[in-house]
mmCIF file of C-alpha atoms in Angstrom:
data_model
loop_
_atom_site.group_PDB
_atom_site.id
_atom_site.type_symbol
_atom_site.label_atom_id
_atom_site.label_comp_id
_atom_site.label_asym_id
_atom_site.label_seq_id
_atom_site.Cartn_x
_atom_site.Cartn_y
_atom_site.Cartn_z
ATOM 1 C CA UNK T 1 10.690 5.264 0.454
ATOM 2 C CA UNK T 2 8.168 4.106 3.097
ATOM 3 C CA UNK T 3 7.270 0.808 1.070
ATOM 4 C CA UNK T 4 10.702 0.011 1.014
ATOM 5 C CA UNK T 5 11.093 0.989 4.974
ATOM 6 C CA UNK T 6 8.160 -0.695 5.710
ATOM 7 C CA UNK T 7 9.678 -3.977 3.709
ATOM 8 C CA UNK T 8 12.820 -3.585 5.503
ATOM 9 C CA UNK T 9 11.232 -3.437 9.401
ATOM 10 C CA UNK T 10 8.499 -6.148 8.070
ATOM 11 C CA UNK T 11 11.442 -8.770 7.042
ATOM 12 C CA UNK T 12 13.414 -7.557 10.783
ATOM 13 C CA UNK T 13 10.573 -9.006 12.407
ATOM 14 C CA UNK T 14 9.416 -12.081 10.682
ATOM 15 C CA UNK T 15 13.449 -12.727 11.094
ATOM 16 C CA UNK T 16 12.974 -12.423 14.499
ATOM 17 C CA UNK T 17 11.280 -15.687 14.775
ATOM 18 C CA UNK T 18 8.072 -15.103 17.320
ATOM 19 C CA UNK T 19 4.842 -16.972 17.126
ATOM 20 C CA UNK T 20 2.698 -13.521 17.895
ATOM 21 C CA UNK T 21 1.727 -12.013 14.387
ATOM 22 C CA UNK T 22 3.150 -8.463 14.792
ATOM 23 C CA UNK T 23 0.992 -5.486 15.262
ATOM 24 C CA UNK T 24 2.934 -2.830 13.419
ATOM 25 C CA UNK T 25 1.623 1.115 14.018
ATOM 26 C CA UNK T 26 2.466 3.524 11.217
ATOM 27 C CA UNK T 27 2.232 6.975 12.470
ATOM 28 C CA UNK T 28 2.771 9.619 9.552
ATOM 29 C CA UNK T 29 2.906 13.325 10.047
ATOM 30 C CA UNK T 30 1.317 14.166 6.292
ATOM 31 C CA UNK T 31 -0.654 16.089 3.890
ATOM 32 C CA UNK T 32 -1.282 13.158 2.080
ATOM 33 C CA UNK T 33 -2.593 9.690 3.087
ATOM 34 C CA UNK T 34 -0.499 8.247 0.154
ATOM 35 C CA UNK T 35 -3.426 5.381 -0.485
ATOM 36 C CA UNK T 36 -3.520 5.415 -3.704
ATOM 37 C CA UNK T 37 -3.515 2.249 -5.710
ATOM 38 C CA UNK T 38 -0.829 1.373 -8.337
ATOM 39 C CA UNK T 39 -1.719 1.104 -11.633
ATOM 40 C CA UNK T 40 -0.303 2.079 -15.381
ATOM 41 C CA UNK T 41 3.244 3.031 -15.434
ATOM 42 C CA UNK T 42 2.925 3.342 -11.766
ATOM 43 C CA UNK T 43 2.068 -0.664 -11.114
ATOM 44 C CA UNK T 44 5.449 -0.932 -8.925
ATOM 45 C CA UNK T 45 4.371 2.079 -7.040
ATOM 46 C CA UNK T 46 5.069 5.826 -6.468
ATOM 47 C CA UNK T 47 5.201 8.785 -3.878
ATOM 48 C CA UNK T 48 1.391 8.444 -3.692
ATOM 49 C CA UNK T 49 0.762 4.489 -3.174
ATOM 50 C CA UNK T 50 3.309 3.570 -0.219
ATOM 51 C CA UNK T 51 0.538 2.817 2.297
ATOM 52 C CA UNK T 52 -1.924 1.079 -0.237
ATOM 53 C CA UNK T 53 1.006 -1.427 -0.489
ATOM 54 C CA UNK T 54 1.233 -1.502 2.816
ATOM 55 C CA UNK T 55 -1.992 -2.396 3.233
ATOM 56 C CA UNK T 56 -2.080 -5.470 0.734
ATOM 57 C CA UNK T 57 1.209 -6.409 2.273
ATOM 58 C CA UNK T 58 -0.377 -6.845 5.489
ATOM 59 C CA UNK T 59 -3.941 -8.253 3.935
ATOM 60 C CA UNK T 60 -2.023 -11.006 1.882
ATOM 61 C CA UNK T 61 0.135 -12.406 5.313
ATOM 62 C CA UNK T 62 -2.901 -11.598 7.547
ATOM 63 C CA UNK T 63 -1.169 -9.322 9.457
ATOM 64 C CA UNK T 64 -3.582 -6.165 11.436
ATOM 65 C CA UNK T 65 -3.128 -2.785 8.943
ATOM 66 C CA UNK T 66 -2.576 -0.271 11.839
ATOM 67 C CA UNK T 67 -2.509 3.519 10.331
ATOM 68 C CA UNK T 68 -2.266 6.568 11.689
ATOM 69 C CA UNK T 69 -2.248 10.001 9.183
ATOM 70 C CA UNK T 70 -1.628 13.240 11.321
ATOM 71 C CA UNK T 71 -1.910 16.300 9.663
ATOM 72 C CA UNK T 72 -3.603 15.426 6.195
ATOM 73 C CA UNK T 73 -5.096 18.081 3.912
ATOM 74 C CA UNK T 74 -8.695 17.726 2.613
ATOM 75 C CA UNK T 75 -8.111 19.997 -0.552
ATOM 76 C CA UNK T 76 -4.629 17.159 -1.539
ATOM 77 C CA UNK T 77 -6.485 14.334 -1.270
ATOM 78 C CA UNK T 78 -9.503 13.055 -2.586
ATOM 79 C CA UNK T 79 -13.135 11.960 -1.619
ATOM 80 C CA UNK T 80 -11.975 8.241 -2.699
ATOM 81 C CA UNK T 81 -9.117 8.316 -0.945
ATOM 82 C CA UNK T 82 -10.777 9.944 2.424
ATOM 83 C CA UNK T 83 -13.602 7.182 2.136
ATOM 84 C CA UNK T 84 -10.610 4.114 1.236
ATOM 85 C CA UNK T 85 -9.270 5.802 4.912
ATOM 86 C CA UNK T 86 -12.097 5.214 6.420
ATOM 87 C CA UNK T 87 -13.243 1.405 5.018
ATOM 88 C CA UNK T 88 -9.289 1.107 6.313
ATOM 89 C CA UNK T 89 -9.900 2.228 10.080
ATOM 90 C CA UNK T 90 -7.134 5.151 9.568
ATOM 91 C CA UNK T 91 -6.620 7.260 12.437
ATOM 92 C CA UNK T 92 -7.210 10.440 10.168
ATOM 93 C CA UNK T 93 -6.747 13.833 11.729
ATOM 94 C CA UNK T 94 -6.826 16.761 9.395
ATOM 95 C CA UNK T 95 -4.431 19.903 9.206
ATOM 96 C CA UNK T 96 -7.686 22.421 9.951
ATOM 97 C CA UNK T 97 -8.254 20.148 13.774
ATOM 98 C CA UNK T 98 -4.336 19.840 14.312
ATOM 99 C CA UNK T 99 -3.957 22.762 16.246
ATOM 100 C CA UNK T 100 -3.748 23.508 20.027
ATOM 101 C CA UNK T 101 -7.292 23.513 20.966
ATOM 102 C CA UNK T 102 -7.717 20.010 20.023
ATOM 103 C CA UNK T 103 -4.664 18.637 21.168
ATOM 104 C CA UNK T 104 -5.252 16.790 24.430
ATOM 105 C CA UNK T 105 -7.915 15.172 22.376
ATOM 106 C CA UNK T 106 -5.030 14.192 19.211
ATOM 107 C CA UNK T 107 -2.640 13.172 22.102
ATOM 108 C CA UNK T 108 -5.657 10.709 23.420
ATOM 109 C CA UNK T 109 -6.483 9.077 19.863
ATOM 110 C CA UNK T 110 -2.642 8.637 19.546
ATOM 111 C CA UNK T 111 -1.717 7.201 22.600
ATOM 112 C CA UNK T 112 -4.319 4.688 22.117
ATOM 113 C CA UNK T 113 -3.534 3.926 18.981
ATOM 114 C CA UNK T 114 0.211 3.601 20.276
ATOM 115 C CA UNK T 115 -0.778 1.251 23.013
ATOM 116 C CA UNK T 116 -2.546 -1.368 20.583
ATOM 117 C CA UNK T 117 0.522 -1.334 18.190
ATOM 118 C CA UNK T 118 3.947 -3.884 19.289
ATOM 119 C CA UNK T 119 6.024 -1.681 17.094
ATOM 120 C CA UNK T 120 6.018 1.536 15.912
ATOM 121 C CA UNK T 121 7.156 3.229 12.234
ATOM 122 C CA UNK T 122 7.187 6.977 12.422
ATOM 123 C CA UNK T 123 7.698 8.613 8.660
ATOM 124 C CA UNK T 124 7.226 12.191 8.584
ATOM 125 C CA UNK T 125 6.648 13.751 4.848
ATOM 126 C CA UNK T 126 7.983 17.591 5.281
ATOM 127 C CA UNK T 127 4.887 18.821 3.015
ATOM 128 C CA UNK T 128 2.886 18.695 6.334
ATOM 129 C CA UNK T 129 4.507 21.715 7.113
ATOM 130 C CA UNK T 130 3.330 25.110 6.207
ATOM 131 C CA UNK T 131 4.633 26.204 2.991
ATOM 132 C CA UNK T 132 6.188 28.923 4.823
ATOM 133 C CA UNK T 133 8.607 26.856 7.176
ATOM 134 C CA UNK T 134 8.782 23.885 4.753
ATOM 135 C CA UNK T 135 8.682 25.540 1.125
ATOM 136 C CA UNK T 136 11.555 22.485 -0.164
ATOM 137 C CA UNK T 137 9.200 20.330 -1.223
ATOM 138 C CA UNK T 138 7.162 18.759 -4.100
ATOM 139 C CA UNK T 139 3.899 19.879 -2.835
ATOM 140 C CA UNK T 140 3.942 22.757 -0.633
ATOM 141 C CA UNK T 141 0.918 22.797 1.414
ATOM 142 C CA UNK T 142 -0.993 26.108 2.031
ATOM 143 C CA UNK T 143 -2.395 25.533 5.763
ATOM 144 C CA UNK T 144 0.008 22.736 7.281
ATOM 145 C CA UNK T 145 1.027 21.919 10.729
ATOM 146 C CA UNK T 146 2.960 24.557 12.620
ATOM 147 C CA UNK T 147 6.641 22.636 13.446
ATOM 148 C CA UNK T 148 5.877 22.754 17.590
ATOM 149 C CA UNK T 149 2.615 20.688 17.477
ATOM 150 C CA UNK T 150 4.341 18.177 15.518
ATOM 151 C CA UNK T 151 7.133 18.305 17.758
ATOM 152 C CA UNK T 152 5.136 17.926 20.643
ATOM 153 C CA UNK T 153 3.918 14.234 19.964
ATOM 154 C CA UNK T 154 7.188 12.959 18.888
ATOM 155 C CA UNK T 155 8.671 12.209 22.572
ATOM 156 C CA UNK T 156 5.192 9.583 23.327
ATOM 157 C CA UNK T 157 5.968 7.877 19.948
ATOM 158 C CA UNK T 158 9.963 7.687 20.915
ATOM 159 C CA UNK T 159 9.603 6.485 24.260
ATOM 160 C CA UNK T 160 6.684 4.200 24.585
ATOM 161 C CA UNK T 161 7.315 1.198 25.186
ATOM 162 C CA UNK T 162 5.855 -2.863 25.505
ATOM 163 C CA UNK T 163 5.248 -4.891 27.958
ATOM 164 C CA UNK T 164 8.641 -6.156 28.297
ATOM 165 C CA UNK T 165 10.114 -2.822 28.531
ATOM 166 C CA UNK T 166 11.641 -2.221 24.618
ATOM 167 C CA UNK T 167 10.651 1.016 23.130
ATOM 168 C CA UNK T 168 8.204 -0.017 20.004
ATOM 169 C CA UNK T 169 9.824 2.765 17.886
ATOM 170 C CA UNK T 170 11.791 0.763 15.508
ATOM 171 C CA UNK T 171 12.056 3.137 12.311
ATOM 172 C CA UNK T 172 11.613 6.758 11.443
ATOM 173 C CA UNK T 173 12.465 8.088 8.519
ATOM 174 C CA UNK T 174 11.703 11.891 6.855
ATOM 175 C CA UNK T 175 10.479 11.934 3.591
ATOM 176 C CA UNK T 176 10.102 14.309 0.459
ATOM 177 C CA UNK T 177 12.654 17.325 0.669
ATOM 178 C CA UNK T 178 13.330 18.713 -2.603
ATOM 179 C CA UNK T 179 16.320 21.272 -2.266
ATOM 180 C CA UNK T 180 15.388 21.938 -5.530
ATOM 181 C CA UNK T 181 12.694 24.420 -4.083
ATOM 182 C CA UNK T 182 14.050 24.838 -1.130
ATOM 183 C CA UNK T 183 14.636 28.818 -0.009
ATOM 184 C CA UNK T 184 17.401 30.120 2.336
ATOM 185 C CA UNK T 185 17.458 26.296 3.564
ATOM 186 C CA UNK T 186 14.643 26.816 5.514
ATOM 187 C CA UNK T 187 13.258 22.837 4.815
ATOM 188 C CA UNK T 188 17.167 21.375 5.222
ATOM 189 C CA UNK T 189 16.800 23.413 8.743
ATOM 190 C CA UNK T 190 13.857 22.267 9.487
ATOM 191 C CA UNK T 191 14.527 18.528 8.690
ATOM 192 C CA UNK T 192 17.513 18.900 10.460
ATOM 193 C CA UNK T 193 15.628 19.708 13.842
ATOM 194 C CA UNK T 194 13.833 17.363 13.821
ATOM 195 C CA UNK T 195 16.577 14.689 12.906
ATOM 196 C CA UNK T 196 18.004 15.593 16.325
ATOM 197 C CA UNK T 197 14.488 15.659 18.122
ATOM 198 C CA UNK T 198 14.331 12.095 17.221
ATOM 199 C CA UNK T 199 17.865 11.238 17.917
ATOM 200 C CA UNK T 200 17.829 12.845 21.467
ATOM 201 C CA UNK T 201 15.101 10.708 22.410
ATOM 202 C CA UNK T 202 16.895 6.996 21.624
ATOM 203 C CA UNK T 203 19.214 5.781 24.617
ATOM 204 C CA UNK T 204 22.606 6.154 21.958
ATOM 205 C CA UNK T 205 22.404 9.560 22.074
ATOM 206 C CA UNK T 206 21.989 9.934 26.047
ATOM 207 C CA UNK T 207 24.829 7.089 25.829
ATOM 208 C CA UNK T 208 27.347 9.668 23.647
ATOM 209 C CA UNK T 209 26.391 12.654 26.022
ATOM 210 C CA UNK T 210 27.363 10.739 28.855
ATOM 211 C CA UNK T 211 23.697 10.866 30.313
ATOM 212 C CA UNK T 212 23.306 6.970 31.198
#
């Protein structure tokens, strides 16, 4: 879903017409970085290979790869892909560090990535979620990022905005629940919350609520 996201806002702006090559910031809330490279039966890509096509997308027009992976396990991913991360300049923080003690230094690394990026894609995969609030998915992940730190960032990544004043957010999307595992709907809740988190902070909603 993200390459085809990512296609989608990519073709918005070259339709747009500027001159400036765009600086596009993916921010995604994930246990996985999702790097890896297609290949085999998977040469038009998979769950696992979204961002690696990103990548070449941007490499083959020129355009800056700006990626941001919040919340990404160590024990789901491997050495290759930690050290294709880092020859990538990912802004990598892991689910042990995403907690409240280093959070004032998370919000820091984010809001300066946010301020070099134009425009902003947020994509949140729900298997960065303990197992225990997000068990509805493919890969339930045994340490995960509690729902309130996550929640937490979401209103700088809404409501920053350029130079001119527009708000760079220009796509979020939430990726990966299975209700195939899910239990008691806990996962459908949970993606539901934060379906409205992001919806209450876009001007439409305060628009239908009467607000502005």
């Amino acid at each position: 879903m993200a390459w085809a996201s990512f296609q989608g806002l990519a073709n918005h702006l070259q339709q747009k017409g500027t001159e400036k090559v765009p600086r596009v910031g993916i921010i995604n809330f994930d246990a996985h970085f999702d790097l890896r490279t297609p290949s085999g039966d998977s040469a038009h890509g998979s769950s696992g290979t979204p961002f690696a096509q990103v990548a070449e997308y941007c490499h083959n027009r020129q355009w800056p790869f700006e990626y941001a992976c919040l919340g990404v396990s160590r024990t789901s991913n491997t050495e290759a892909l930690f050290k294709k991360a880092d020859d990538l300049d990912v802004l990598t923080v892991e689910d042990v560090d995403f907690n409240e003690r280093n959070l004032e230094e998370i919000i820091a690394k984010l809001d300066a990535f946010i301020e070099r990026c134009d425009w902003l894609y947020l994509t949140i995969d729900l298997d960065v979620f303990p197992a225990s609030a997000a068990p509805g998915v493919s890969a339930p992940a045994p340490h995960g990022v509690t729902y309130p730190l996550v929640e937490a960032m979401l209103p700088r990544i809404l409501n920053a905005k350029n130079a001119d004043g527009d708000r760079k957010i220009r796509l979020a999307d939430i990726a990966e629940y299975n209700p195939r595992f899910d239990i008691d709907g806990h996962t459908a809740r949970l993606a539901a919350r934060l379906i409205w988190t992001i919806a209450r902070n876009l001007p439409a909603f305060h628009e239908q609520q009467g607000v502005i």
